[in-house]
Coordinates of C-alpha atoms in Angstrom, one line a residue:
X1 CA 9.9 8.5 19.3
X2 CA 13.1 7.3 21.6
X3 CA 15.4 10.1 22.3
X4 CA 18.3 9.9 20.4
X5 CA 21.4 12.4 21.6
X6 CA 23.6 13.0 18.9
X7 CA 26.9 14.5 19.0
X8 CA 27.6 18.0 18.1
X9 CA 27.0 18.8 14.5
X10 CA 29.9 19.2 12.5
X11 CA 30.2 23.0 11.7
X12 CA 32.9 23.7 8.9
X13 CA 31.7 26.8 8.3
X14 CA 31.7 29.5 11.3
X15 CA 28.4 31.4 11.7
X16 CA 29.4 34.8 10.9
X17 CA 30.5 33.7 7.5
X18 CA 28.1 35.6 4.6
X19 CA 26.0 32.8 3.8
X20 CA 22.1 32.3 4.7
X21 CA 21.4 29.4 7.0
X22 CA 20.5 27.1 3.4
X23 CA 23.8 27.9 2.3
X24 CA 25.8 27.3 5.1
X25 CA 24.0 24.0 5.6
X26 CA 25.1 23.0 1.9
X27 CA 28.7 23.9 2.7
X28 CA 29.0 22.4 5.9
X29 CA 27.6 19.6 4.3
X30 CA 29.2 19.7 0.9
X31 CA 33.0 19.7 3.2
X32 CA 31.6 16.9 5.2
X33 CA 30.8 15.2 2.3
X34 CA 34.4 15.3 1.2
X35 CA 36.0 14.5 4.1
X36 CA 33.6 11.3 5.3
X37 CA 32.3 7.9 4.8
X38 CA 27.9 7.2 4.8
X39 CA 27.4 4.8 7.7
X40 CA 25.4 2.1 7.1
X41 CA 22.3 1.7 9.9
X42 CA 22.0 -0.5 12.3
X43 CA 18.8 -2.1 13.3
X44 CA 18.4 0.4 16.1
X45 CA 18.5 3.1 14.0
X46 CA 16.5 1.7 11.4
X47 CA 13.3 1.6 13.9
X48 CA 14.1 5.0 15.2
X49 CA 12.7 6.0 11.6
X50 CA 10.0 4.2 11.0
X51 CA 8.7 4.6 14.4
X52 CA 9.1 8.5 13.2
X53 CA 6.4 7.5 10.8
X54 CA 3.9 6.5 13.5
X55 CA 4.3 9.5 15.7
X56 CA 3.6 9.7 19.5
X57 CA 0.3 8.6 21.0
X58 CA -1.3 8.5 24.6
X59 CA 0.4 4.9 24.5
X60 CA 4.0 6.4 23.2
X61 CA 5.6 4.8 20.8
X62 CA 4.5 2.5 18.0
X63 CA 7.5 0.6 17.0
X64 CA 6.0 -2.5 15.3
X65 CA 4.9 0.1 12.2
X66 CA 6.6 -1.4 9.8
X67 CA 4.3 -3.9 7.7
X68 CA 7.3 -6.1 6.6
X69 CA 8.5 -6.6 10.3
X70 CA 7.1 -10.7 11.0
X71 CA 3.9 -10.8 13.1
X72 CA 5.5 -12.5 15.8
X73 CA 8.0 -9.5 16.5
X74 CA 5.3 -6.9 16.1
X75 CA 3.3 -8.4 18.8
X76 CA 6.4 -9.4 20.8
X77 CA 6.8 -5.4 21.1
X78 CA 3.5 -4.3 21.9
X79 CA 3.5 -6.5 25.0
X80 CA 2.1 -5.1 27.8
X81 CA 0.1 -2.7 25.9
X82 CA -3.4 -2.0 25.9
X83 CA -5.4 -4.7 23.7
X84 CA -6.1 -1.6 20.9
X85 CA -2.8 -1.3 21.1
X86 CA -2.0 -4.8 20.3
X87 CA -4.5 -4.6 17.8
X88 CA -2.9 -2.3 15.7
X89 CA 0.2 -3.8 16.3
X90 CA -1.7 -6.9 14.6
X91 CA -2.1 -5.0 11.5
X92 CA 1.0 -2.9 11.3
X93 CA -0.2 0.8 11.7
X94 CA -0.1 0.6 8.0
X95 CA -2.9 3.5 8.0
X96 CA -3.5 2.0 4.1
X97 CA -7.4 2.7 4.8
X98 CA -8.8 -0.5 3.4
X99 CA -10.2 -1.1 5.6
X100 CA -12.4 1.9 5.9
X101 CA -11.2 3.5 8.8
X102 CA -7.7 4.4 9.8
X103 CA -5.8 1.6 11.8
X104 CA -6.8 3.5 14.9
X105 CA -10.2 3.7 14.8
X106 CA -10.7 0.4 13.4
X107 CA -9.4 -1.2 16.6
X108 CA -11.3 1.0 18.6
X109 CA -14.1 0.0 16.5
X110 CA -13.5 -3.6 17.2
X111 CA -12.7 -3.0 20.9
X112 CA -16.1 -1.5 21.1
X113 CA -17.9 -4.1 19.7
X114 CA -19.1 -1.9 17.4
X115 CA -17.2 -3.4 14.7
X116 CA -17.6 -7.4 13.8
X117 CA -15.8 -7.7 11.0
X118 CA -12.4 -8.8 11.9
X119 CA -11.0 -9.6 8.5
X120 CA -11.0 -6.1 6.7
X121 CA -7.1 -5.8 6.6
X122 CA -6.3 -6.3 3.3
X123 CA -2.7 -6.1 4.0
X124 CA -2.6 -8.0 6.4
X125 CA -4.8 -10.9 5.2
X126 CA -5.7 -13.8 7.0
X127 CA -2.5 -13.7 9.5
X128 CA -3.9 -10.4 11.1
X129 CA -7.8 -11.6 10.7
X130 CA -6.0 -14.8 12.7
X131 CA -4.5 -12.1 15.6
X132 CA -7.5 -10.1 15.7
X133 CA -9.9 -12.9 16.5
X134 CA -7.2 -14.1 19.5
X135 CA -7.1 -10.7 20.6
X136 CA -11.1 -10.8 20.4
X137 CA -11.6 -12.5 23.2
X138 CA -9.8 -11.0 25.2
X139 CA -12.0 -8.5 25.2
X140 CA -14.1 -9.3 27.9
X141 CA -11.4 -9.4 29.9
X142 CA -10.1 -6.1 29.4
X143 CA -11.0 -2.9 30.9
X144 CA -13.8 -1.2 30.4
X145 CA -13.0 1.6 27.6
X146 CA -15.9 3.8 27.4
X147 CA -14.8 6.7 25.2
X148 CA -13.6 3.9 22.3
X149 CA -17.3 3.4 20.6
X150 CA -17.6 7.5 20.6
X151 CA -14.2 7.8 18.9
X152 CA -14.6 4.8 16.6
X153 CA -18.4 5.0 15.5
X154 CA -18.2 8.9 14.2
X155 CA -15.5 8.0 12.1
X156 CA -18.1 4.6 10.6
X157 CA -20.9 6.9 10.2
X158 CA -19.5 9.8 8.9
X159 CA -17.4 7.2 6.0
X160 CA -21.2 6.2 5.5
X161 CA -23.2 9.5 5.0
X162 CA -21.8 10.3 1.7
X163 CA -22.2 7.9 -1.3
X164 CA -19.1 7.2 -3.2
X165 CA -16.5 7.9 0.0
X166 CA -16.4 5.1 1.6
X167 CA -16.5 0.9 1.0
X168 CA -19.7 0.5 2.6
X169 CA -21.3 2.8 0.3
X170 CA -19.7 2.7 -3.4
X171 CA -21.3 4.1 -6.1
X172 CA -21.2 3.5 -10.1
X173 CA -18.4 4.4 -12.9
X174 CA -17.9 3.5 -16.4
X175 CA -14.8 2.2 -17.3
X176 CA -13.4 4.1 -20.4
X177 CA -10.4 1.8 -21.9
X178 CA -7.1 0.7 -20.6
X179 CA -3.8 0.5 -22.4
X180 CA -0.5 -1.7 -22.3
X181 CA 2.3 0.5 -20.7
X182 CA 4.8 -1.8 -21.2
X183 CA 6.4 -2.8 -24.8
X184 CA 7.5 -5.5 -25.8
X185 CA 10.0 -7.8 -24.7
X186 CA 9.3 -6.2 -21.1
X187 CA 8.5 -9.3 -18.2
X188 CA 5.8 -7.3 -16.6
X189 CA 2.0 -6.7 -17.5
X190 CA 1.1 -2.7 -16.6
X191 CA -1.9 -0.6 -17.7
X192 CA -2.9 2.9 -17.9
X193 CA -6.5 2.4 -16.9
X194 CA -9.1 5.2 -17.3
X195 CA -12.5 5.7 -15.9
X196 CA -15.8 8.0 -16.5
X197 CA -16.8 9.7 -13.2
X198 CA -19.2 12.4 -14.5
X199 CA -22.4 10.6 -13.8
X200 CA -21.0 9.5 -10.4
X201 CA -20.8 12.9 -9.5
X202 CA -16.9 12.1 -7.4
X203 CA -14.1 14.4 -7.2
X204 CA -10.8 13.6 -5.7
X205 CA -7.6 15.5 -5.0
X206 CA -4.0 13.6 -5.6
X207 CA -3.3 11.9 -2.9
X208 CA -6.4 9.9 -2.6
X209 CA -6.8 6.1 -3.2
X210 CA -9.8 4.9 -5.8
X211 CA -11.5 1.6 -4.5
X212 CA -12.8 -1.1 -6.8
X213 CA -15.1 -3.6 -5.9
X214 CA -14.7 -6.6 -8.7
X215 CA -16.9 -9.6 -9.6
X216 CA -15.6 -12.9 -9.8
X217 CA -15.0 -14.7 -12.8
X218 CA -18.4 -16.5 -14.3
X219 CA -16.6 -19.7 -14.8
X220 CA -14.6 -20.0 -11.4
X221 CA -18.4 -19.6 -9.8
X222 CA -19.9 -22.3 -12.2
X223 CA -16.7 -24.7 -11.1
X224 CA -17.6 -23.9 -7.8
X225 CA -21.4 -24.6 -8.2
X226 CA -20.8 -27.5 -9.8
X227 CA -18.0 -28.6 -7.1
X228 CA -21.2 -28.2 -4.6
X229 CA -23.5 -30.0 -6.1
X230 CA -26.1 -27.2 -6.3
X231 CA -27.9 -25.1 -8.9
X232 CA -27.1 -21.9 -9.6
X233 CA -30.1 -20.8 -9.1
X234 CA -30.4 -21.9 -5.1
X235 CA -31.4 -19.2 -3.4
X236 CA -29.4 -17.5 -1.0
X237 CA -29.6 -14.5 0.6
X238 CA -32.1 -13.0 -1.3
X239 CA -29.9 -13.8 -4.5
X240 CA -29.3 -16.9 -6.6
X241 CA -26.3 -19.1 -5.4
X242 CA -24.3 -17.3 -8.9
X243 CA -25.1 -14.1 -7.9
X244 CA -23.3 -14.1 -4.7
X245 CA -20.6 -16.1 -5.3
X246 CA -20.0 -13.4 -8.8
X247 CA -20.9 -10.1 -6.2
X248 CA -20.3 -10.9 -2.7
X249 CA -17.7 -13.6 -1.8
X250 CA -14.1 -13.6 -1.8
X251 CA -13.2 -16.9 -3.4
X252 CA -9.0 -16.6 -2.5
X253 CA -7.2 -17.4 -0.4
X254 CA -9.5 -19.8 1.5
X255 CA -10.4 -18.6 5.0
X256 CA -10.4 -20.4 8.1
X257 CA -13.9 -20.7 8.6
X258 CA -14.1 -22.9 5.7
X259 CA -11.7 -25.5 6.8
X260 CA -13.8 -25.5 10.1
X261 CA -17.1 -26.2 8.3
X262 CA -15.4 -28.6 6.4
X263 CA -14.4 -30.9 9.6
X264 CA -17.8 -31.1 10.8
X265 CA -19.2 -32.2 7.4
X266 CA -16.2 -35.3 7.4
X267 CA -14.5 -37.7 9.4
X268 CA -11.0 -39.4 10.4
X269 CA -7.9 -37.9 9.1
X270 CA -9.8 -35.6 7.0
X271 CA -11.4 -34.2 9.7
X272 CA -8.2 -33.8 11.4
X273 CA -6.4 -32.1 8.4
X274 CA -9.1 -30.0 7.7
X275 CA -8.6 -28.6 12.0
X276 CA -5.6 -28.3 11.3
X277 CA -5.5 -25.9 8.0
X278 CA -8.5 -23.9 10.0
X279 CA -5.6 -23.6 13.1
X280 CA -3.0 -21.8 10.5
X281 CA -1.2 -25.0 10.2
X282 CA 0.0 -26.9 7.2
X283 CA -0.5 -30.2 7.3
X284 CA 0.1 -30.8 3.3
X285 CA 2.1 -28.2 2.8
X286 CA 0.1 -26.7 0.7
X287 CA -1.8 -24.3 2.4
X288 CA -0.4 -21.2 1.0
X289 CA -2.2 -22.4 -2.9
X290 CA -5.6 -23.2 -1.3
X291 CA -8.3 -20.9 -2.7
X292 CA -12.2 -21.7 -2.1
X293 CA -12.5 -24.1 -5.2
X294 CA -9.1 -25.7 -4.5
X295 CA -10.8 -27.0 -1.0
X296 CA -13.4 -28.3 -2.1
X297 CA -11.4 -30.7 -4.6
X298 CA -8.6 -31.2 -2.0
X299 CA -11.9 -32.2 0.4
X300 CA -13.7 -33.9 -3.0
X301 CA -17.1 -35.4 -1.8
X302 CA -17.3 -32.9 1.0
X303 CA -20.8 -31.0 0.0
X304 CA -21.8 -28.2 2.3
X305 CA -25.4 -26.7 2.1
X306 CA -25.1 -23.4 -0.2
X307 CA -26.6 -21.4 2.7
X308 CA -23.8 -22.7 5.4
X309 CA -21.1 -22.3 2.5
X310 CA -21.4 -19.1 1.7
X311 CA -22.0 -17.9 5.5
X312 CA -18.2 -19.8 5.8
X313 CA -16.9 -17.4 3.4
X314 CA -15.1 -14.1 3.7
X315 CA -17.0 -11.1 1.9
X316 CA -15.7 -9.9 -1.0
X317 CA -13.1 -7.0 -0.6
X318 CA -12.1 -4.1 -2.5
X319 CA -8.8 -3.3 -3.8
X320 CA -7.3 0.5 -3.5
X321 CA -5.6 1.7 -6.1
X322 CA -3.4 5.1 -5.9
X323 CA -4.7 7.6 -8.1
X324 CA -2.8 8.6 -11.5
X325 CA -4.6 11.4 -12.1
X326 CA -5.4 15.4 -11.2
X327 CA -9.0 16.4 -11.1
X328 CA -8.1 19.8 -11.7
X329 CA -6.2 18.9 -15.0
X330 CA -8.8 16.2 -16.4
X331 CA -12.6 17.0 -14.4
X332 CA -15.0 13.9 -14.4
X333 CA -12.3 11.6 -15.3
X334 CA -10.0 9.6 -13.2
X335 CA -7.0 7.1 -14.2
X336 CA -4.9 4.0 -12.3
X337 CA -1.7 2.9 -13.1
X338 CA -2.1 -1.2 -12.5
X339 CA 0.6 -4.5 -12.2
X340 CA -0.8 -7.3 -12.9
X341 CA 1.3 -10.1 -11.7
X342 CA 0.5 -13.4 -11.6
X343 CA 0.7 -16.2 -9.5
X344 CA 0.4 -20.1 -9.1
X345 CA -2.9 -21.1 -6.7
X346 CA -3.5 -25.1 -6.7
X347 CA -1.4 -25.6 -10.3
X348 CA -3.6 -23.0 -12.1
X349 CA -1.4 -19.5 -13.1
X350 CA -3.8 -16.7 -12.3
X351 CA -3.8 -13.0 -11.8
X352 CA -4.8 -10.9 -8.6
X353 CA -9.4 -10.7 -9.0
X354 CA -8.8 -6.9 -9.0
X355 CA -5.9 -6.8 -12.1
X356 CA -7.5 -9.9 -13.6
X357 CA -10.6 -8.1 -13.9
X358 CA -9.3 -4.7 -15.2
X359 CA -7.1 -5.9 -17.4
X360 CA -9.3 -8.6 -19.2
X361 CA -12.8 -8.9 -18.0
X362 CA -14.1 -5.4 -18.6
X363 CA -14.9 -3.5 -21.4
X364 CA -15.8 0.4 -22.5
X365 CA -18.9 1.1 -20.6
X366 CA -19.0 -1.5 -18.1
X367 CA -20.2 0.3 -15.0
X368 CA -18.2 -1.1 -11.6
X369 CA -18.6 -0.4 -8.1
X370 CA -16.0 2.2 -6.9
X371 CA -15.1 4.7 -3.8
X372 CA -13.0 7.4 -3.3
X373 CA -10.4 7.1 -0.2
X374 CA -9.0 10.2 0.9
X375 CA -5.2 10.1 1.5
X376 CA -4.2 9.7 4.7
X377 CA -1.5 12.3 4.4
X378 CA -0.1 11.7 1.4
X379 CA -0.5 14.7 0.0
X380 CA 1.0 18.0 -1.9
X381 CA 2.2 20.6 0.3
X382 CA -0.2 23.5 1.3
X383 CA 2.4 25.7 -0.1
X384 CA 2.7 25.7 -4.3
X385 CA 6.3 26.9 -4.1
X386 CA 7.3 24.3 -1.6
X387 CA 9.9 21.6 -4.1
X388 CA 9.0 18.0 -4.0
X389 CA 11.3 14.9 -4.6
X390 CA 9.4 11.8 -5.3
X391 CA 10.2 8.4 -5.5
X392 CA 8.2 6.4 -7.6
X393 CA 9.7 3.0 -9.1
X394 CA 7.5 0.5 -11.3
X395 CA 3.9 1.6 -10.2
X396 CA 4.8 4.0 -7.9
X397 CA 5.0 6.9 -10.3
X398 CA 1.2 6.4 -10.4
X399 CA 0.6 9.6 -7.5
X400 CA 3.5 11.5 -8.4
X401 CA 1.8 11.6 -12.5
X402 CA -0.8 13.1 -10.5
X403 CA 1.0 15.1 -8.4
X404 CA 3.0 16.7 -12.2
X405 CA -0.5 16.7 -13.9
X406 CA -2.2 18.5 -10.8
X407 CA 0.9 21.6 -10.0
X408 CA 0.5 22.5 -13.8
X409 CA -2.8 22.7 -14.0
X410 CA -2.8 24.3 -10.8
X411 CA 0.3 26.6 -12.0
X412 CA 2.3 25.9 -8.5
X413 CA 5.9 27.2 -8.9
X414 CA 7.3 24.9 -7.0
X415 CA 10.6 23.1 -8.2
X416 CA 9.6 18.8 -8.8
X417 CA 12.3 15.8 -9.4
X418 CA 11.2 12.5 -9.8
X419 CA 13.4 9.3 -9.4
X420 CA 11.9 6.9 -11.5
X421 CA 12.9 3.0 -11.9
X422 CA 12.3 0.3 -13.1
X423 CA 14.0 -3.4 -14.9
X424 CA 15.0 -1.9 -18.5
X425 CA 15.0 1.3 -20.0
X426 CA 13.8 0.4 -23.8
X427 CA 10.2 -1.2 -22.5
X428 CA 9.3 -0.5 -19.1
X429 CA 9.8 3.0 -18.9
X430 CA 6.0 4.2 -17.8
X431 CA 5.0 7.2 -19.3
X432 CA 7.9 7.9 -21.2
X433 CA 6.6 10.6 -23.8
X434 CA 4.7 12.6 -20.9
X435 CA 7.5 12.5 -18.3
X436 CA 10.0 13.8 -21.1
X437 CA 7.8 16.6 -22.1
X438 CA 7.5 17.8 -18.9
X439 CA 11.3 18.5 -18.5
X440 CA 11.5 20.0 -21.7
X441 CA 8.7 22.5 -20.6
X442 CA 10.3 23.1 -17.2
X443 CA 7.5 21.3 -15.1
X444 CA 9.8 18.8 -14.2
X445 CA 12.7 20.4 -12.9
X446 CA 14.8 17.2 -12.9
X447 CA 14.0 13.3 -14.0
X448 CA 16.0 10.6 -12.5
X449 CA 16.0 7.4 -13.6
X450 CA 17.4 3.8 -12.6
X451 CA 17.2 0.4 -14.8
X452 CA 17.9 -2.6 -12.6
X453 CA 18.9 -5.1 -15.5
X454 CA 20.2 -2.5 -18.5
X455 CA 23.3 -3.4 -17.3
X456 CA 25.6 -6.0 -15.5
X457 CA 25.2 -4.7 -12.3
X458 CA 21.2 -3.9 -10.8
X459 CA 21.0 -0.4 -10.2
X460 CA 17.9 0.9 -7.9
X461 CA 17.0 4.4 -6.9
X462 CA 18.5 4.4 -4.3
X463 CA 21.3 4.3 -5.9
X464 CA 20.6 6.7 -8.4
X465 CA 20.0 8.9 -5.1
X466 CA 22.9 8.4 -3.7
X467 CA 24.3 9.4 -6.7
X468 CA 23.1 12.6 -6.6
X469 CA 23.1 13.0 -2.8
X470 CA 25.4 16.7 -2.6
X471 CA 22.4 18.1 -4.7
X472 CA 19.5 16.2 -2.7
X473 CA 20.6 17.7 0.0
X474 CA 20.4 20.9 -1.5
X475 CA 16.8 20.6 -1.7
X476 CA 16.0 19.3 1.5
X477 CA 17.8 22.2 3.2
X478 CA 15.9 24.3 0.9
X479 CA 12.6 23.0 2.7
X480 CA 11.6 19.9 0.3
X481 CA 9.2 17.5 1.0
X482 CA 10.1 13.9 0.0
X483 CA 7.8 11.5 -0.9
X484 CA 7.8 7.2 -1.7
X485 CA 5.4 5.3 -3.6
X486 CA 6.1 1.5 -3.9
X487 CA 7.0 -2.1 -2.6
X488 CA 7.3 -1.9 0.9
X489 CA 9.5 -4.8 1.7
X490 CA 12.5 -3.9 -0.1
X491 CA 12.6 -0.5 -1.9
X492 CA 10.9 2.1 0.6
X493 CA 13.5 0.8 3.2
X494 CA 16.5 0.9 1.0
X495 CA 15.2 4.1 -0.1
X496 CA 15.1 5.2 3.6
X497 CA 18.6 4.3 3.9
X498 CA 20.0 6.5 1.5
X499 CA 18.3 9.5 2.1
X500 CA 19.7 9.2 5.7
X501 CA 23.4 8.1 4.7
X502 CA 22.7 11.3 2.2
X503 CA 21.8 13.4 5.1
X504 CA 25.0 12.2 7.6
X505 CA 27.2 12.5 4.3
X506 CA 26.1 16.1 2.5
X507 CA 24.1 17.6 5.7
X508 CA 27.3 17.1 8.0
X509 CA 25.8 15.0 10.5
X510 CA 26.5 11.8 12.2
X511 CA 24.7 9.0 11.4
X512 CA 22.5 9.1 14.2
X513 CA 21.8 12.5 14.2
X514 CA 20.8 12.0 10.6
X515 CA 18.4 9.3 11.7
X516 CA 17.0 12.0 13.8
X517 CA 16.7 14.1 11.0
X518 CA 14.6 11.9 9.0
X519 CA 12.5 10.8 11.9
X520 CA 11.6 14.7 12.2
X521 CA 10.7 14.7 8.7
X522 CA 8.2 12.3 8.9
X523 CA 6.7 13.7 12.1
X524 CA 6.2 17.1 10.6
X525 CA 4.5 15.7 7.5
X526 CA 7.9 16.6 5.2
X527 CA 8.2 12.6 4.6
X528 CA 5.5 10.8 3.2
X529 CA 4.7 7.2 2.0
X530 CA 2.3 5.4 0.3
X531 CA 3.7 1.6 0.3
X532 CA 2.5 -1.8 0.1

């Protein structure tokens, strides 16, 4: 992390006075608080916290972790670094485990060679899978890196060994039932989804991310089939042609590969288009709608063998879900807390394959193929009476449900508050009853909550935070950890922003010395986040 100097802290309150070192902390601050303005950040500042997220590496610095920042920027500041490096610049540090490794491993993986599948960012879809084939071949170029397939292939093999902990090797669960969590009137689509995992034989502590392989939709594949020219029953792969389009295919977005096949199977401008689309380019302007069955009508009378078509496509991935449930409270049962939101591909209003398929192509006792990820340090603190703030809008209070569920069952004494948002108060507040018996019972020391269209004005969590920011404080300086759970692009950095303007204000700091602060946080695991 850069060095920032700050200025001396501001001390209202002289050392001798009769106070602990919390206490003075909350006066100095409370008397700052009084007597000064928050300051927004700059964009300086506003890297010198996230890259407090990354930590320090052989390499130094990772800067480019921030999954919002535009590809071109993250690779314009890992230049000059070494090509794993560059690599995980490509996919944003994000550390999401998708994948199946961490962000680190799975470029050294790839460096190695001993990882060929270039396309297993989820995140980062097929703009990274576009870097990391550049950065490819470059390999050969590069220095020689010896110690890269021993640090990368332990990791592979070890995600392997165990059924049921990693992609590669998902086991069975029965779903159980799934249930609207939004009333009506609301404009979103949520649902409290539970699943069976006695006969699986998985545990999982909160924290940890459940994985989901779905099947494509019977009809889509019959389109697609039909779009071909082909029987469902060709064989391919061992399998009919239904079977792996249903099982083993990703059928959206359309990859690259596809468009490539595609221009050596036509001619003229066709040919060219279809070059150009495999390129990244957007010849139609349409390339952002273009799933697998929308090529082949956009390219109607284009009919690749079934064999060479499917090799074109990308395999089907799995979709992580953080975990809405404690083990310790419910054993042999685990729930999710899912959005469904849907989108427009080639004039057809669809929903994500993964929400489409919990929320309305499953039913009770349906076995699915599914994983446990363990969190990559999203997790409770090792000590019970350690407090927790968490910061959980829309979906986001899926981990911190678990978090509540799993410190009561547990009996941790630890004090919990949990800003919660979300658009209006009357139908999309998630887990209303629960989250209200739990401050009546003293679990949930304090519940704050933020509707962004109850009134005129939107009105976040972070504003809600800001709010309360003397009594935040309060909490941090007694040792909280904080924790976010949410949209990426917007909220986890707003949210970011407070909690440092909260810090300058109430912790009697400036505002660089409170971006200090938070950077410090997240390197001594006292910050987490799980965003997307």
């Amino acid at each position: 992390m850069n060095q920032i100097t700050p200025p001396p802290k501001i001390e209202i309150i002289p050392s001798n006075a009769p106070f602990s070192e919390a206490q003075r902390s909350w006066l100095n601050g409370f008397f700052a608080g009084l007597l000064s303005d928050a300051t927004p950040l700059s964009a300086e500042q506003g890297a010198a916290v996230m890259q407090g997220a990354a930590g320090d590496d052989d390499d130094g610095e990772a800067p480019w972790h921030d999954q919002t920042m535009p590809m071109a920027e993250r690779m314009k500041l890992a230049e000059g670094r070494p090509l794993r490096r560059r690599m995980m610049a490509a996919m944003a540090q994000q550390d999401c485990g998708q994948c199946g490794y961490d962000c680190h491993n799975y470029s050294e993986a790839i460096a190695s060679k001993s990882e060929a599948r270039l396309n297993l960012c989820v995140p980062g879809g097929k703009e990274t899978a576009r870097m990391l084939k550049s950065l490819y071949e470059e390999i050969d170029k590069a220095p020689s890196t010896p110690s890269a397939a021993a640090a990368a292939a332990p990791a592979a093999s070890a995600a392997v060994a165990e059924p049921g902990r990693s992609r590669d090797n998902p086991v069975a669960a029965t779903f159980l039932s799934r249930r609207l969590l939004n009333k009506q009137g609301s404009e979103k689509e949520t649902w409290h989804i539970e699943f069976d995992l006695s006969a699986a034989g998985l545990d999982y502590v909160v924290g940890d991310s459940f994985g989901i392989f779905a099947r494509n939709d019977v009809g889509l594949v019959d389109q697609i089939i039909a779009l071909l020219g082909a029987s469902h029953t060709t064989e391919v792969n061992g399998k009919t042609l239904r079977e792996v389009l249903m099982d083993d295919v990703s059928l959206s977005p359309a990859p690259d590969s596809l468009f490539e096949l595609i221009s050596y199977l036509t001619g003229g401008a066709r040919r060219e288009k279809a070059r150009a689309l495999a390129q990244g380019e957007d010849p139609d302007g349409d390339a952002a709608t273009l799933d697998v069955m929308a090529v082949l009508q956009k390219f109607s009378g284009v009919r690749p063998h079934p064999e060479a078509f499917v090799e074109a496509l990308e395999p089907l991935q799995p979709r992580l879900y953080s975990i809405s449930s404690s083990h310790n409270a419910t054993p042999g049962r685990l729930s999710l807390t899912v959005d469904c939101v849907r989108y427009v591909i080639n004039k057809r209003k669809r929903l994500g394959l993964a929400s489409t398929f919990l929320a309305e192509r499953i039913n009770p006792g349906d076995e699915l193929k599914v994983y446990v990820q363990k969190a990559h340090g999203f997790a409770l603190p090792q000590d019970p009476k350690t407090p927790i703030i968490m910061i959980g809008p829309g979906t986001g209070v899926a981990p911190f449900r678990a978090f509540l569920h799993d410190r009561r069952a547990t009996g941790a004494p630890g004090k919990n508050w949990l800003f919660f948002g979300h658009q209006r108060s009357d139908c999309d507040f998630f887990y209303a009853d629960e989250l209200n018996a739990m401050k009546t019972s003293g679990l949930l020391t304090r519940l704050s909550l933020a509707w962004s269209r109850d009134g005129d004005k939107k009105f976040y969590v972070q504003d809600r935070m800001r709010e309360v920011g003397r009594e935040l404080w309060t909490w941090l300086a007694e040792g909280a950890h904080v924790y976010i759970c949410g949209d990426a692009k917007r909220m986890a950095k707003d949210v970011e922003r407070a909690l440092v303007d909260i810090v300058a204000q109430f912790g009697a700091r400036s505002t660089d010395e409170a971006v200090s602060f938070v950077g410090e946080l997240k390197k001594s695991g006292r910050f987490q986040q799980d965003v997307y």
